[in-house]
């Protein structure tokens, strides 16, 4: 670990991986991001936007639990992450369960405070997908209109339901309305499964984004898809978001059905 | 089943209990309560008021699933319920997940519609305990101030938190403020466990209700407790509510600790 | 939902998907199939034919539970099912657990009653695979000899065991003996895994049906396989059956081993 | 282990309890009972008599798995069982899943073979409670009419259902009809919970047996109950049977409700 | 929280209980114990001493997860803990999984470092019970011979097995041999269940400690038992240890069996 | 079963698969291997070498439980195994949980006893991967230096950690040091996932073995890989070992990421 940057995990060869306080990858829990921080892991434990199953408020702690299994070297990319980046676990943003607009406000403010530290790249752990809206607000406030790179099995572009405008299915519709997203540089990858009508499938492209459905992804492969997506992003700022149900979009069974 | 009232379950001797559409106890699903209905089972699948674990929105369907095990005769009470009462499953009230005030409004309206049918006693299946507030509003609107008979391990009299007034821990505080409850006729039974401060334990009595803590319940027994509670209720209208964590209030382990 | 046929699910935009009585996809529970019914979902909760794990009697209710996740539009087929078909949940057929011949008789009679309604296509939810025999009897009684289109990892053509003729592994052997199946138009797709001897693998073709093993399926692809199968079926009546362990026949791991 | 009888478990001090073939308590698997066997553990893996949940066919193997936790000395009884008795695991009786009368016949025959060995006391592990009927037939054939000592939350004296006579709820009704039980010496202990009508509760005494309900058991205590039960048994042969749901009959919660 | 001592949990009214880094009760993670620390929570994640089930190495993190449910006020004791004590989560001691003597050495050294801070009371979270031996070594080194107050269903006084001296069943035997325990002031409470021979039950008293078996505990009650135990402890230093299987020693079912 | 060799499983057509003592595939439990034994299944229930999750000591019994599902005929290989080989379940080797060097010694000795029987091929069921070291010692003692054919997602070539030399990640490093492996004839197949540094990926080839990573395996296919591996093995003695996490190395998701 001699070449590691300032903030890095506890040494698993000295201190077994099941030991110690469960921060992400057992990184230091640091809330002052003003110095020597490249990447900040930030939990956003909120699920009031969920319309079917709930419990994603326990998502950040569940991800931290499983992160004990991660090791610093990635063989395909041939990189030891902590030789490149100084990383911390910032903890969780405050939210008010059951209070969606209030929580979104709190999330935007919390994210803005982190983004105020130059050079820090936050990685947010949700939470239901409604949290992307307040996060996009904070990020676009700082960087301007963003390329959206969105891996998911749904477009999350619905207009709303139950009379409400904000759910886990609507964040990118709101973000489009608020002009936070630069559609010409944006993509949605992995869409599949059943919807309410044809519009559920076509609206990504109607709005001007690239849509790569799960079957298309399988036919053209991940490599070519990433090339396409990155070519669209270009040099401008981008917001990458990954929904856990994308995982099933890359399995064999989704290929042709 | 010859002596049964009009609405009663499917005969388990003819049609095995694992068969058929899962209404409560396999009662008929009836939404017109204007005739021949004594008891209506009504789901209130809402959990946006939950501040820690969530998922109680699946409570009504989970209770229906387990109700397959219930049989009509109760040996200690020596009663065959369907010889006394005509019972239906009304289905669930509409709610808007993530939208607490709107859902509370929908619940009050939904309950009022049911209560408009004279002689029908609704039994509501939650949902987190915040649903008791809109239900109390509907019931008190019809019957006037109510004796609260509340079995729970917490008083749910908190003032609020996270800046919000409505959660699963606050419904009876709001109900007191709105003068829906007749405290002199009310009781809270089974309180136990840890709180934030002494006030959590004393506020039931400060507000004028009877408090029977879990240890007291064990020392004096269920029989004597019920006598006390019922004597307080007297002849006026009452609202009975049961929180699932009361179950642990009657086990041995709670007796002395 | 303006273009929907008469019977269709509750609107999930108005009434959240976790709400209400758990019929299949929250379709109306309708037992009079004489008018305006294209498709009837019918549970067959029977597992006395199971020789190892049991519990498939809870299959229909488990499928109904999960069906809450289905939405009406299928993107690959580009169809909104309820614009094409009026669909109901008929409930479950009666059975007598532990009594196989009696239950098979009840299933045949129950299915015949449904089939007596012209134009209604029933979709039966099992249950162990032994229920296909009484269902085939009812269907063949009405339509004559049937093309079998059978997706499964086993042929279910065994002769019997433990001295008994009817189990989840024997329905199509019995159906062949009773001449319910038109072998020249029939196929079994997805066979794989271990058997008792070579005969387990060859008997599909010995009987004159097309066999597409799981490895073959992977090598030639689903598209070509379906062409083959449908060409065999031709214009005559067909019985389609799908065993849940076929799912593993289409995953990658089965491809070469 | 120097004072142990011939057949006893592997020494857990030498060979860790998670090791080895999973016989009951890691006793020798012995099928020749003609010599030196006092107690034979015998599995009866059959659940075709179950009318709701099934899976008790895996009961014997599940009990064997958990038996690894048992140690030979019982502190309250102050006895080291293997100093008193030579014990073996005989394995399981053969059955035909899905074929109830045939399996009952096989169980009676299998049990008779074991009972043919003088001095061997078999302990049968079920299986659903329907297996008690064929076992009672075998035992009564050898010893004559038996005192039934039955710990259960139900009397299992139902007459039948779904048109069938044999289920997990009927074995003792059939045994009464076949005069296998000496009712004057018999008891049913622990009955509780809901039934179909009053008859479900009174029929134990109507038939001439002693009934100790779960609430009675709590009020008078286990000690006094056992005295009563044993006094009735007297010196004649007895058949002891224990249903797993009796366990909940001895918990606190059942005491007053 | 105005009266709280220096170190106390995050305010659950401001920051929901499911949020933040999972220290014990969300206390500050503090490793400098030299000032303002009354109680230090310390994990000892080690289970190489377990002879049957293992996984207690995940015990400290599991206890931290569940501790989110604890609130600061205890109603029966009428105390707000953080008004009395300043509490921290120190994290976990280092151990070497699979290496028992080496880990015991590491645990003793780690504990000694904590005990070097005057006035700090450590509460150790295991880990299998073998960790009590190295902890007793550290505590006795500082305070001298200790009264053992041991709540458990086993005495953990075994001499050894599999040829090894240290397992989860032997720590107090070793502690007696090393004269770490003042037997005249010590007690073992809650012993029950099966053993290997009579000696398993008598050895507590043979060694000069008080033994209160689970049945005795039920007959005389917790209150009287604690009086007895505390009277023995007197004014000298004491080591309190609690094994999770003691919980079943206080339930009703253990009362008479 | 007329063509079966001497030792083979119970007939599942006569004796249902959920019945009987749970040896591997319900083979006879035979410990005298001197005659008529081709293959011996041998459990090695040891997990003291595990550095994160533990519980592999229950691996042999879990594998035996699942083996009930195996049938004797393999359709792709077109072989009925018991017509070719006489197979037994030998039971488990003795180990001392918590005592790694002692257990390794016991495992080597136990394996040597089995190997002393000419013509018997043992198949060992772990257990954490540390057990491969004592097994390799026994096998190399008899046959000389071995070709290692190792299917795993890790190379298990680490030098050691926590100050200890033996864990589930080190057996093949030790085996190289002890010259038990003939590297020129050896291969490691399926390596993938994160490591501590680049060396984790390169050391297989540095040591002179063939490395086929999971992505390489997907690109070239199983068939070609096996050809390569077998060509290296040649005619000399080989030791085949399979780690359960190799299973994920052959799924689609591992293909490109």
Short mmCIF file of N, CA, C and O in Angstrom, two decimals, chain A residues 14-16 18-23 29 45-46 57-58 61 64-65 89-97 106, chain E residues 14-16 18-23 29 45-46 57-58 61 64-65 89-97 106:
data_model
loop_
_atom_site.label_atom_id
_atom_site.label_comp_id
_atom_site.label_asym_id
_atom_site.label_seq_id
_atom_site.Cartn_x
_atom_site.Cartn_y
_atom_site.Cartn_z
N UNK A 14 -3.86 -7.13 7.23
CA UNK A 14 -3.56 -6.92 8.65
C UNK A 14 -4.82 -7.03 9.51
O UNK A 14 -4.78 -7.48 10.65
N UNK A 15 -5.91 -6.56 8.93
CA UNK A 15 -7.13 -6.39 9.70
C UNK A 15 -8.23 -7.05 8.88
O UNK A 15 -8.63 -6.53 7.83
N UNK A 16 -8.70 -8.24 9.30
CA UNK A 16 -9.56 -9.05 8.43
C UNK A 16 -10.79 -8.27 7.93
O UNK A 16 -11.30 -7.40 8.63
N UNK A 18 -13.87 -8.75 7.75
CA UNK A 18 -15.13 -8.69 8.50
C UNK A 18 -15.02 -7.76 9.71
O UNK A 18 -15.97 -7.63 10.46
N UNK A 19 -13.87 -7.15 9.91
CA UNK A 19 -13.62 -6.33 11.11
C UNK A 19 -13.85 -4.85 10.85
O UNK A 19 -13.63 -4.38 9.73
N UNK A 20 -14.20 -4.16 11.90
CA UNK A 20 -14.19 -2.71 11.85
C UNK A 20 -15.51 -2.09 11.46
O UNK A 20 -16.46 -2.78 11.07
N UNK A 21 -15.56 -0.79 11.55
CA UNK A 21 -16.77 -0.03 11.26
C UNK A 21 -17.05 -0.10 9.76
O UNK A 21 -16.15 0.04 8.95
N UNK A 22 -18.32 -0.33 9.43
CA UNK A 22 -18.67 -0.62 8.04
C UNK A 22 -18.89 0.63 7.19
O UNK A 22 -20.02 0.93 6.79
N UNK A 23 -17.83 1.33 6.90
CA UNK A 23 -17.87 2.33 5.85
C UNK A 23 -17.71 1.60 4.52
O UNK A 23 -17.38 0.41 4.49
N UNK A 29 -14.04 7.46 7.27
CA UNK A 29 -15.25 8.28 7.26
C UNK A 29 -14.82 9.73 7.45
O UNK A 29 -14.43 10.14 8.54
N UNK A 45 -30.16 7.63 1.67
CA UNK A 45 -31.08 6.57 2.12
C UNK A 45 -32.52 7.03 2.13
O UNK A 45 -33.07 7.38 3.17
N UNK A 46 -33.15 7.00 0.98
CA UNK A 46 -34.49 7.54 0.84
C UNK A 46 -35.29 6.65 -0.08
O UNK A 46 -34.81 6.29 -1.17
N UNK A 57 -34.23 2.58 1.41
CA UNK A 57 -33.57 3.43 2.40
C UNK A 57 -32.44 2.67 3.09
O UNK A 57 -31.56 3.28 3.68
N UNK A 58 -32.53 1.34 3.07
CA UNK A 58 -31.45 0.54 3.63
C UNK A 58 -30.38 0.21 2.57
O UNK A 58 -29.44 -0.52 2.84
N UNK A 61 -26.57 1.23 3.43
CA UNK A 61 -25.90 0.35 4.40
C UNK A 61 -25.71 -1.05 3.83
O UNK A 61 -24.71 -1.71 4.11
N UNK A 64 -22.68 -0.87 1.61
CA UNK A 64 -21.47 -0.83 2.44
C UNK A 64 -21.13 -2.23 2.96
O UNK A 64 -19.98 -2.65 2.95
N UNK A 65 -22.15 -2.97 3.41
CA UNK A 65 -21.92 -4.34 3.90
C UNK A 65 -21.24 -5.19 2.84
O UNK A 65 -20.27 -5.91 3.11
N UNK A 89 -15.43 7.79 2.64
CA UNK A 89 -16.86 7.59 2.85
C UNK A 89 -17.36 8.79 3.64
O UNK A 89 -16.98 9.00 4.79
N UNK A 90 -18.19 9.58 2.99
CA UNK A 90 -18.69 10.83 3.57
C UNK A 90 -19.84 10.58 4.54
O UNK A 90 -20.20 11.44 5.32
N UNK A 91 -20.43 9.39 4.50
CA UNK A 91 -21.64 9.12 5.27
C UNK A 91 -22.88 9.36 4.43
O UNK A 91 -22.80 9.30 3.20
N UNK A 92 -24.02 9.58 5.08
CA UNK A 92 -25.30 9.71 4.37
C UNK A 92 -25.82 11.15 4.39
O UNK A 92 -25.61 11.87 5.38
N UNK A 93 -26.51 11.53 3.35
CA UNK A 93 -27.25 12.80 3.38
C UNK A 93 -28.48 12.66 4.29
O UNK A 93 -29.04 11.57 4.43
N UNK A 94 -28.87 13.76 4.90
CA UNK A 94 -30.08 13.76 5.73
C UNK A 94 -31.32 13.77 4.85
O UNK A 94 -31.32 14.38 3.77
N UNK A 95 -32.33 13.04 5.29
CA UNK A 95 -33.63 13.03 4.59
C UNK A 95 -34.73 12.96 5.63
O UNK A 95 -34.46 12.72 6.80
N UNK A 96 -35.96 13.17 5.19
CA UNK A 96 -37.12 13.06 6.10
C UNK A 96 -38.08 12.04 5.52
O UNK A 96 -38.84 12.34 4.61
N UNK A 97 -38.04 10.81 6.02
CA UNK A 97 -38.85 9.74 5.42
C UNK A 97 -40.34 10.12 5.43
O UNK A 97 -40.86 10.58 6.44
N UNK A 106 -33.55 18.74 0.88
CA UNK A 106 -32.41 18.40 1.73
C UNK A 106 -31.30 17.71 0.93
O UNK A 106 -30.11 17.93 1.18
N UNK E 14 -33.52 14.18 14.04
CA UNK E 14 -32.99 15.00 12.96
C UNK E 14 -32.48 14.14 11.80
O UNK E 14 -32.56 14.52 10.65
N UNK E 15 -31.93 13.01 12.17
CA UNK E 15 -31.21 12.20 11.20
C UNK E 15 -31.76 10.78 11.37
O UNK E 15 -31.46 10.11 12.36
N UNK E 16 -32.61 10.34 10.43
CA UNK E 16 -33.34 9.08 10.65
C UNK E 16 -32.44 7.91 11.02
O UNK E 16 -31.29 7.84 10.57
N UNK E 18 -32.10 4.96 10.12
CA UNK E 18 -31.49 4.07 9.12
C UNK E 18 -30.32 4.75 8.41
O UNK E 18 -29.71 4.17 7.51
N UNK E 19 -30.01 5.98 8.78
CA UNK E 19 -28.97 6.77 8.09
C UNK E 19 -27.64 6.70 8.82
O UNK E 19 -27.58 6.56 10.03
N UNK E 20 -26.60 6.88 8.03
CA UNK E 20 -25.28 7.09 8.61
C UNK E 20 -24.47 5.83 8.79
O UNK E 20 -24.92 4.71 8.56
N UNK E 21 -23.23 6.02 9.17
CA UNK E 21 -22.29 4.94 9.36
C UNK E 21 -22.72 4.12 10.58
O UNK E 21 -23.08 4.66 11.60
N UNK E 22 -22.67 2.78 10.40
CA UNK E 22 -23.24 1.91 11.43
C UNK E 22 -22.28 1.59 12.57
O UNK E 22 -21.82 0.46 12.72
N UNK E 23 -22.03 2.58 13.39
CA UNK E 23 -21.40 2.33 14.67
C UNK E 23 -22.50 1.87 15.64
O UNK E 23 -23.68 1.95 15.33
N UNK E 29 -17.31 7.16 16.42
CA UNK E 29 -16.23 6.16 16.37
C UNK E 29 -14.96 6.87 16.86
O UNK E 29 -14.39 7.69 16.15
N UNK E 45 -14.35 -9.65 16.76
CA UNK E 45 -14.95 -10.48 15.70
C UNK E 45 -14.13 -11.74 15.44
O UNK E 45 -13.39 -11.82 14.46
N UNK E 46 -14.32 -12.74 16.26
CA UNK E 46 -13.49 -13.94 16.18
C UNK E 46 -14.35 -15.16 16.45
O UNK E 46 -15.12 -15.18 17.42
N UNK E 57 -17.95 -14.26 13.95
CA UNK E 57 -17.06 -13.16 13.56
C UNK E 57 -17.87 -11.99 13.00
O UNK E 57 -17.39 -10.87 12.97
N UNK E 58 -19.08 -12.28 12.52
CA UNK E 58 -19.94 -11.20 12.04
C UNK E 58 -20.83 -10.67 13.17
O UNK E 58 -21.69 -9.82 12.95
N UNK E 61 -20.72 -6.71 13.90
CA UNK E 61 -21.42 -5.87 12.92
C UNK E 61 -22.92 -6.14 12.97
O UNK E 61 -23.72 -5.22 12.78
N UNK E 64 -24.23 -4.14 15.87
CA UNK E 64 -24.30 -2.72 15.50
C UNK E 64 -25.52 -2.45 14.63
O UNK E 64 -26.22 -1.46 14.83
N UNK E 65 -25.78 -3.33 13.67
CA UNK E 65 -26.96 -3.14 12.81
C UNK E 65 -28.24 -3.06 13.63
O UNK E 65 -29.07 -2.19 13.41
N UNK E 89 -17.97 4.25 20.22
CA UNK E 89 -17.69 2.97 19.56
C UNK E 89 -16.21 2.99 19.16
O UNK E 89 -15.80 3.81 18.33
N UNK E 90 -15.45 2.12 19.77
CA UNK E 90 -14.00 2.08 19.57
C UNK E 90 -13.64 1.34 18.28
O UNK E 90 -12.53 1.43 17.78
N UNK E 91 -14.58 0.59 17.74
CA UNK E 91 -14.28 -0.28 16.58
C UNK E 91 -13.97 -1.69 17.07
O UNK E 91 -14.40 -2.08 18.16
N UNK E 92 -13.25 -2.45 16.25
CA UNK E 92 -12.99 -3.86 16.56
C UNK E 92 -11.52 -4.10 16.90
O UNK E 92 -10.63 -3.45 16.34
N UNK E 93 -11.28 -5.07 17.74
CA UNK E 93 -9.91 -5.53 17.96
C UNK E 93 -9.44 -6.34 16.75
O UNK E 93 -10.25 -6.98 16.07
N UNK E 94 -8.14 -6.30 16.50
CA UNK E 94 -7.58 -7.10 15.41
C UNK E 94 -7.50 -8.57 15.84
O UNK E 94 -7.25 -8.88 17.02
N UNK E 95 -7.74 -9.46 14.89
CA UNK E 95 -7.61 -10.90 15.14
C UNK E 95 -7.07 -11.54 13.86
O UNK E 95 -7.04 -10.90 12.82
N UNK E 96 -6.68 -12.79 13.95
CA UNK E 96 -6.20 -13.54 12.79
C UNK E 96 -7.05 -14.79 12.65
O UNK E 96 -6.82 -15.78 13.34
N UNK E 97 -8.04 -14.77 11.74
CA UNK E 97 -8.96 -15.89 11.65
C UNK E 97 -8.23 -17.20 11.35
O UNK E 97 -7.36 -17.23 10.47
N UNK E 106 -3.46 -11.30 20.50
CA UNK E 106 -3.84 -9.99 19.95
C UNK E 106 -5.01 -9.38 20.74
O UNK E 106 -5.05 -8.16 20.94
#
